[in-house]
């Protein structure tokens, strides 16, 4: 019983973090639909460059030998990050696919929560299942990208991310309620 409570608390913490990230990303995309893709790509490029440099420093500082791939990882990460910084437009094309996958995976995660709620005989589990289905459908829409411009798809993804984050927060309240009832 204690392990179930720990699992529920773990789910709650994961959902809080994911919902905050999704809502902030969504708000950013809504406010800057024309440039958000480029900015996100440049941010990812910068993070990869920093990560690569950190791996390289660790490799040389720790005198890693045999079995360590620190040199390869550092050069690959820094190189890929630099490439993204120089040519963000090429990567931006794949960005909508990545976001679609994030939305679909989060929808599937919500479906798992709904099924878990059903196993616990929690009322209202079907609301989570309906939301999961909506998220999966919205993710598929983004995946097939029927939008005329990059700005339109970024705006749509932003709205979806804000909705998804808000729903995650609502789910957190529900999970907390279930945990309290289960504890009794």
PDB file of C-alpha atoms in Angstrom:
ATOM      1  CA  UNK A   1       0.000   0.000   0.000  1.00  0.00           C
ATOM      2  CA  UNK A   2       2.860   2.330   0.819  1.00  0.00           C
ATOM      3  CA  UNK A   3       4.426   1.664  -2.592  1.00  0.00           C
ATOM      4  CA  UNK A   4       1.184   2.710  -4.317  1.00  0.00           C
ATOM      5  CA  UNK A   5       1.183   5.982  -2.393  1.00  0.00           C
ATOM      6  CA  UNK A   6       4.813   6.535  -3.464  1.00  0.00           C
ATOM      7  CA  UNK A   7       3.881   5.812  -7.082  1.00  0.00           C
ATOM      8  CA  UNK A   8       0.997   8.257  -6.945  1.00  0.00           C
ATOM      9  CA  UNK A   9       3.269  10.938  -5.454  1.00  0.00           C
ATOM     10  CA  UNK A  10       5.809  10.224  -8.206  1.00  0.00           C
ATOM     11  CA  UNK A  11       3.120  10.597 -10.848  1.00  0.00           C
ATOM     12  CA  UNK A  12       2.036  13.858  -9.238  1.00  0.00           C
ATOM     13  CA  UNK A  13       5.561  15.298  -9.282  1.00  0.00           C
ATOM     14  CA  UNK A  14       6.101  14.220 -12.907  1.00  0.00           C
ATOM     15  CA  UNK A  15       2.829  15.813 -13.948  1.00  0.00           C
ATOM     16  CA  UNK A  16       3.575  19.068 -12.139  1.00  0.00           C
ATOM     17  CA  UNK A  17       6.946  19.402 -13.879  1.00  0.00           C
ATOM     18  CA  UNK A  18       5.580  18.437 -17.278  1.00  0.00           C
ATOM     19  CA  UNK A  19       2.579  20.719 -16.971  1.00  0.00           C
ATOM     20  CA  UNK A  20       4.719  23.716 -16.053  1.00  0.00           C
ATOM     21  CA  UNK A  21       7.121  23.103 -18.942  1.00  0.00           C
ATOM     22  CA  UNK A  22       4.276  22.548 -21.400  1.00  0.00           C
ATOM     23  CA  UNK A  23       2.364  25.638 -20.322  1.00  0.00           C
ATOM     24  CA  UNK A  24       5.456  27.866 -20.469  1.00  0.00           C
ATOM     25  CA  UNK A  25       6.394  26.493 -23.889  1.00  0.00           C
ATOM     26  CA  UNK A  26       2.804  26.945 -25.055  1.00  0.00           C
ATOM     27  CA  UNK A  27       2.621  30.534 -23.858  1.00  0.00           C
ATOM     28  CA  UNK A  28       5.943  31.250 -25.555  1.00  0.00           C
ATOM     29  CA  UNK A  29       4.663  29.781 -28.829  1.00  0.00           C
ATOM     30  CA  UNK A  30       1.408  31.729 -28.609  1.00  0.00           C
ATOM     31  CA  UNK A  31       3.226  35.006 -27.940  1.00  0.00           C
ATOM     32  CA  UNK A  32       5.892  34.457 -30.613  1.00  0.00           C
ATOM     33  CA  UNK A  33       4.465  32.100 -33.260  1.00  0.00           C
ATOM     34  CA  UNK A  34       6.669  33.481 -36.051  1.00  0.00           C
ATOM     35  CA  UNK A  35       9.967  33.109 -34.229  1.00  0.00           C
ATOM     36  CA  UNK A  36       9.384  30.491 -31.544  1.00  0.00           C
ATOM     37  CA  UNK A  37      10.580  27.569 -33.686  1.00  0.00           C
ATOM     38  CA  UNK A  38      13.821  29.321 -34.542  1.00  0.00           C
ATOM     39  CA  UNK A  39      14.409  30.390 -30.942  1.00  0.00           C
ATOM     40  CA  UNK A  40      13.709  26.889 -29.620  1.00  0.00           C
ATOM     41  CA  UNK A  41      16.135  25.409 -32.169  1.00  0.00           C
ATOM     42  CA  UNK A  42      18.823  27.890 -31.185  1.00  0.00           C
ATOM     43  CA  UNK A  43      18.213  27.123 -27.512  1.00  0.00           C
ATOM     44  CA  UNK A  44      18.562  23.397 -28.164  1.00  0.00           C
ATOM     45  CA  UNK A  45      21.721  24.073 -30.189  1.00  0.00           C
ATOM     46  CA  UNK A  46      23.223  26.124 -27.361  1.00  0.00           C
ATOM     47  CA  UNK A  47      22.384  23.444 -24.782  1.00  0.00           C
ATOM     48  CA  UNK A  48      23.967  20.752 -26.970  1.00  0.00           C
ATOM     49  CA  UNK A  49      27.119  22.872 -27.397  1.00  0.00           C
ATOM     50  CA  UNK A  50      27.401  23.405 -23.649  1.00  0.00           C
ATOM     51  CA  UNK A  51      26.746  19.723 -22.958  1.00  0.00           C
ATOM     52  CA  UNK A  52      29.396  18.773 -25.504  1.00  0.00           C
ATOM     53  CA  UNK A  53      31.967  21.098 -23.959  1.00  0.00           C
ATOM     54  CA  UNK A  54      31.153  19.725 -20.493  1.00  0.00           C
ATOM     55  CA  UNK A  55      31.691  16.155 -21.775  1.00  0.00           C
ATOM     56  CA  UNK A  56      35.003  17.173 -23.385  1.00  0.00           C
ATOM     57  CA  UNK A  57      36.236  18.894 -20.222  1.00  0.00           C
ATOM     58  CA  UNK A  58      35.233  15.858 -18.149  1.00  0.00           C
ATOM     59  CA  UNK A  59      37.031  13.555 -20.575  1.00  0.00           C
ATOM     60  CA  UNK A  60      40.294  15.481 -20.448  1.00  0.00           C
ATOM     61  CA  UNK A  61      40.089  16.398 -16.765  1.00  0.00           C
ATOM     62  CA  UNK A  62      39.370  12.883 -15.542  1.00  0.00           C
ATOM     63  CA  UNK A  63      41.863  11.199 -17.878  1.00  0.00           C
ATOM     64  CA  UNK A  64      39.146   8.776 -18.943  1.00  0.00           C
ATOM     65  CA  UNK A  65      40.430   5.731 -20.788  1.00  0.00           C
ATOM     66  CA  UNK A  66      39.080   2.559 -22.364  1.00  0.00           C
ATOM     67  CA  UNK A  67      35.336   2.258 -22.337  1.00  0.00           C
ATOM     68  CA  UNK A  68      34.766   5.965 -22.074  1.00  0.00           C
ATOM     69  CA  UNK A  69      33.128   7.680 -24.975  1.00  0.00           C
ATOM     70  CA  UNK A  70      33.529  11.160 -23.507  1.00  0.00           C
ATOM     71  CA  UNK A  71      35.626  12.456 -26.399  1.00  0.00           C
ATOM     72  CA  UNK A  72      33.224  11.138 -29.035  1.00  0.00           C
ATOM     73  CA  UNK A  73      30.172  12.316 -27.101  1.00  0.00           C
ATOM     74  CA  UNK A  74      31.641  15.752 -26.499  1.00  0.00           C
ATOM     75  CA  UNK A  75      32.664  16.304 -30.110  1.00  0.00           C
ATOM     76  CA  UNK A  76      29.352  14.907 -31.439  1.00  0.00           C
ATOM     77  CA  UNK A  77      27.190  16.960 -29.064  1.00  0.00           C
ATOM     78  CA  UNK A  78      29.138  20.173 -29.607  1.00  0.00           C
ATOM     79  CA  UNK A  79      29.248  19.607 -33.369  1.00  0.00           C
ATOM     80  CA  UNK A  80      25.545  18.899 -33.658  1.00  0.00           C
ATOM     81  CA  UNK A  81      24.759  21.861 -31.401  1.00  0.00           C
ATOM     82  CA  UNK A  82      26.934  24.150 -33.516  1.00  0.00           C
ATOM     83  CA  UNK A  83      25.239  22.887 -36.680  1.00  0.00           C
ATOM     84  CA  UNK A  84      21.808  23.666 -35.194  1.00  0.00           C
ATOM     85  CA  UNK A  85      22.986  27.147 -34.183  1.00  0.00           C
ATOM     86  CA  UNK A  86      24.276  27.844 -37.696  1.00  0.00           C
ATOM     87  CA  UNK A  87      21.339  26.291 -39.590  1.00  0.00           C
ATOM     88  CA  UNK A  88      18.283  26.276 -37.286  1.00  0.00           C
ATOM     89  CA  UNK A  89      15.876  26.289 -40.236  1.00  0.00           C
ATOM     90  CA  UNK A  90      16.829  22.760 -41.219  1.00  0.00           C
ATOM     91  CA  UNK A  91      16.078  21.426 -37.750  1.00  0.00           C
ATOM     92  CA  UNK A  92      12.969  23.600 -37.393  1.00  0.00           C
ATOM     93  CA  UNK A  93      11.287  21.447 -40.044  1.00  0.00           C
ATOM     94  CA  UNK A  94      11.539  18.454 -37.698  1.00  0.00           C
ATOM     95  CA  UNK A  95      10.431  20.467 -34.670  1.00  0.00           C
ATOM     96  CA  UNK A  96       6.721  20.055 -35.382  1.00  0.00           C
ATOM     97  CA  UNK A  97       7.235  16.295 -35.626  1.00  0.00           C
ATOM     98  CA  UNK A  98       8.982  16.289 -32.261  1.00  0.00           C
ATOM     99  CA  UNK A  99       6.155  18.341 -30.718  1.00  0.00           C
ATOM    100  CA  UNK A 100       3.561  16.027 -32.274  1.00  0.00           C
ATOM    101  CA  UNK A 101       5.305  13.038 -30.729  1.00  0.00           C
ATOM    102  CA  UNK A 102       5.398  14.793 -27.337  1.00  0.00           C
ATOM    103  CA  UNK A 103       1.643  15.484 -27.535  1.00  0.00           C
ATOM    104  CA  UNK A 104       0.843  11.913 -28.618  1.00  0.00           C
ATOM    105  CA  UNK A 105       3.058  10.337 -25.937  1.00  0.00           C
ATOM    106  CA  UNK A 106       1.517  12.572 -23.269  1.00  0.00           C
ATOM    107  CA  UNK A 107      -1.927  11.531 -24.519  1.00  0.00           C
ATOM    108  CA  UNK A 108      -0.939   7.871 -24.213  1.00  0.00           C
ATOM    109  CA  UNK A 109       0.400   8.574 -20.712  1.00  0.00           C
ATOM    110  CA  UNK A 110      -2.958  10.130 -19.809  1.00  0.00           C
ATOM    111  CA  UNK A 111      -4.674   7.032 -21.215  1.00  0.00           C
ATOM    112  CA  UNK A 112      -2.533   4.889 -18.918  1.00  0.00           C
ATOM    113  CA  UNK A 113      -3.539   7.070 -15.966  1.00  0.00           C
ATOM    114  CA  UNK A 114      -7.205   6.678 -16.948  1.00  0.00           C
ATOM    115  CA  UNK A 115      -6.864   2.904 -17.083  1.00  0.00           C
ATOM    116  CA  UNK A 116      -5.042   2.919 -13.728  1.00  0.00           C
ATOM    117  CA  UNK A 117      -7.826   5.053 -12.241  1.00  0.00           C
ATOM    118  CA  UNK A 118     -10.350   2.545 -13.563  1.00  0.00           C
ATOM    119  CA  UNK A 119      -8.431  -0.318 -11.904  1.00  0.00           C
ATOM    120  CA  UNK A 120      -8.627   1.634  -8.634  1.00  0.00           C
ATOM    121  CA  UNK A 121     -12.411   2.020  -9.123  1.00  0.00           C
ATOM    122  CA  UNK A 122     -11.985   5.789  -9.135  1.00  0.00           C
ATOM    123  CA  UNK A 123     -15.033   7.598 -10.407  1.00  0.00           C
ATOM    124  CA  UNK A 124     -14.562   9.913 -13.338  1.00  0.00           C
ATOM    125  CA  UNK A 125     -11.729   7.887 -14.853  1.00  0.00           C
ATOM    126  CA  UNK A 126     -13.456   8.219 -18.194  1.00  0.00           C
ATOM    127  CA  UNK A 127     -12.898  12.003 -18.174  1.00  0.00           C
ATOM    128  CA  UNK A 128      -9.147  11.352 -18.166  1.00  0.00           C
ATOM    129  CA  UNK A 129      -9.662   8.800 -20.980  1.00  0.00           C
ATOM    130  CA  UNK A 130     -11.580  11.334 -23.094  1.00  0.00           C
ATOM    131  CA  UNK A 131      -8.860  13.945 -22.534  1.00  0.00           C
ATOM    132  CA  UNK A 132      -6.249  11.361 -23.520  1.00  0.00           C
ATOM    133  CA  UNK A 133      -8.110  10.641 -26.751  1.00  0.00           C
ATOM    134  CA  UNK A 134      -8.362  14.366 -27.521  1.00  0.00           C
ATOM    135  CA  UNK A 135      -4.627  14.840 -26.917  1.00  0.00           C
ATOM    136  CA  UNK A 136      -3.760  11.892 -29.150  1.00  0.00           C
ATOM    137  CA  UNK A 137      -6.004  13.270 -31.924  1.00  0.00           C
ATOM    138  CA  UNK A 138      -4.490  16.763 -31.579  1.00  0.00           C
ATOM    139  CA  UNK A 139      -1.012  15.220 -31.730  1.00  0.00           C
ATOM    140  CA  UNK A 140      -1.944  13.402 -34.921  1.00  0.00           C
ATOM    141  CA  UNK A 141      -3.242  16.677 -36.391  1.00  0.00           C
ATOM    142  CA  UNK A 142       0.105  18.318 -35.627  1.00  0.00           C
ATOM    143  CA  UNK A 143       1.940  15.299 -37.056  1.00  0.00           C
ATOM    144  CA  UNK A 144       0.163  15.606 -40.402  1.00  0.00           C
ATOM    145  CA  UNK A 145       0.510  19.417 -40.246  1.00  0.00           C
ATOM    146  CA  UNK A 146      -2.437  20.714 -42.299  1.00  0.00           C
ATOM    147  CA  UNK A 147      -1.430  24.303 -41.556  1.00  0.00           C
ATOM    148  CA  UNK A 148      -0.436  26.813 -44.231  1.00  0.00           C
ATOM    149  CA  UNK A 149       2.402  28.453 -42.297  1.00  0.00           C
ATOM    150  CA  UNK A 150       4.934  27.603 -39.623  1.00  0.00           C
ATOM    151  CA  UNK A 151       3.465  30.385 -37.468  1.00  0.00           C
ATOM    152  CA  UNK A 152       0.021  28.781 -37.646  1.00  0.00           C
ATOM    153  CA  UNK A 153       1.303  25.381 -36.546  1.00  0.00           C
ATOM    154  CA  UNK A 154       3.369  26.950 -33.733  1.00  0.00           C
ATOM    155  CA  UNK A 155       0.300  28.870 -32.533  1.00  0.00           C
ATOM    156  CA  UNK A 156      -1.778  25.651 -32.631  1.00  0.00           C
ATOM    157  CA  UNK A 157       0.897  23.695 -30.767  1.00  0.00           C
ATOM    158  CA  UNK A 158       1.118  26.523 -28.222  1.00  0.00           C
ATOM    159  CA  UNK A 159      -2.614  26.356 -27.540  1.00  0.00           C
ATOM    160  CA  UNK A 160      -2.421  22.547 -27.291  1.00  0.00           C
ATOM    161  CA  UNK A 161       0.514  22.768 -24.863  1.00  0.00           C
ATOM    162  CA  UNK A 162      -1.332  25.262 -22.628  1.00  0.00           C
ATOM    163  CA  UNK A 163      -4.453  23.049 -22.651  1.00  0.00           C
ATOM    164  CA  UNK A 164      -2.350  19.966 -21.988  1.00  0.00           C
ATOM    165  CA  UNK A 165      -0.513  21.625 -19.099  1.00  0.00           C
ATOM    166  CA  UNK A 166      -3.759  22.877 -17.556  1.00  0.00           C
ATOM    167  CA  UNK A 167      -5.308  19.427 -17.870  1.00  0.00           C
ATOM    168  CA  UNK A 168      -2.247  17.917 -16.211  1.00  0.00           C
ATOM    169  CA  UNK A 169      -2.715  20.266 -13.261  1.00  0.00           C
ATOM    170  CA  UNK A 170      -6.390  19.241 -13.023  1.00  0.00           C
ATOM    171  CA  UNK A 171      -5.289  15.603 -13.123  1.00  0.00           C
ATOM    172  CA  UNK A 172      -2.890  16.281 -10.264  1.00  0.00           C
ATOM    173  CA  UNK A 173      -5.796  17.426  -8.107  1.00  0.00           C
ATOM    174  CA  UNK A 174      -7.682  14.268  -9.022  1.00  0.00           C
ATOM    175  CA  UNK A 175      -4.714  12.015  -8.269  1.00  0.00           C
ATOM    176  CA  UNK A 176      -4.274  13.729  -4.897  1.00  0.00           C
ATOM    177  CA  UNK A 177      -7.932  13.133  -4.124  1.00  0.00           C
ATOM    178  CA  UNK A 178      -7.623   9.453  -5.047  1.00  0.00           C
ATOM    179  CA  UNK A 179      -4.478   9.113  -2.927  1.00  0.00           C
ATOM    180  CA  UNK A 180      -6.247  10.600   0.103  1.00  0.00           C
ATOM    181  CA  UNK A 181      -9.239   8.287  -0.348  1.00  0.00           C
ATOM    182  CA  UNK A 182      -6.957   5.290  -0.819  1.00  0.00           C
ATOM    183  CA  UNK A 183      -4.991   6.165   2.339  1.00  0.00           C
ATOM    184  CA  UNK A 184      -8.208   6.051   4.375  1.00  0.00           C
TER     185      UNK A 184
END
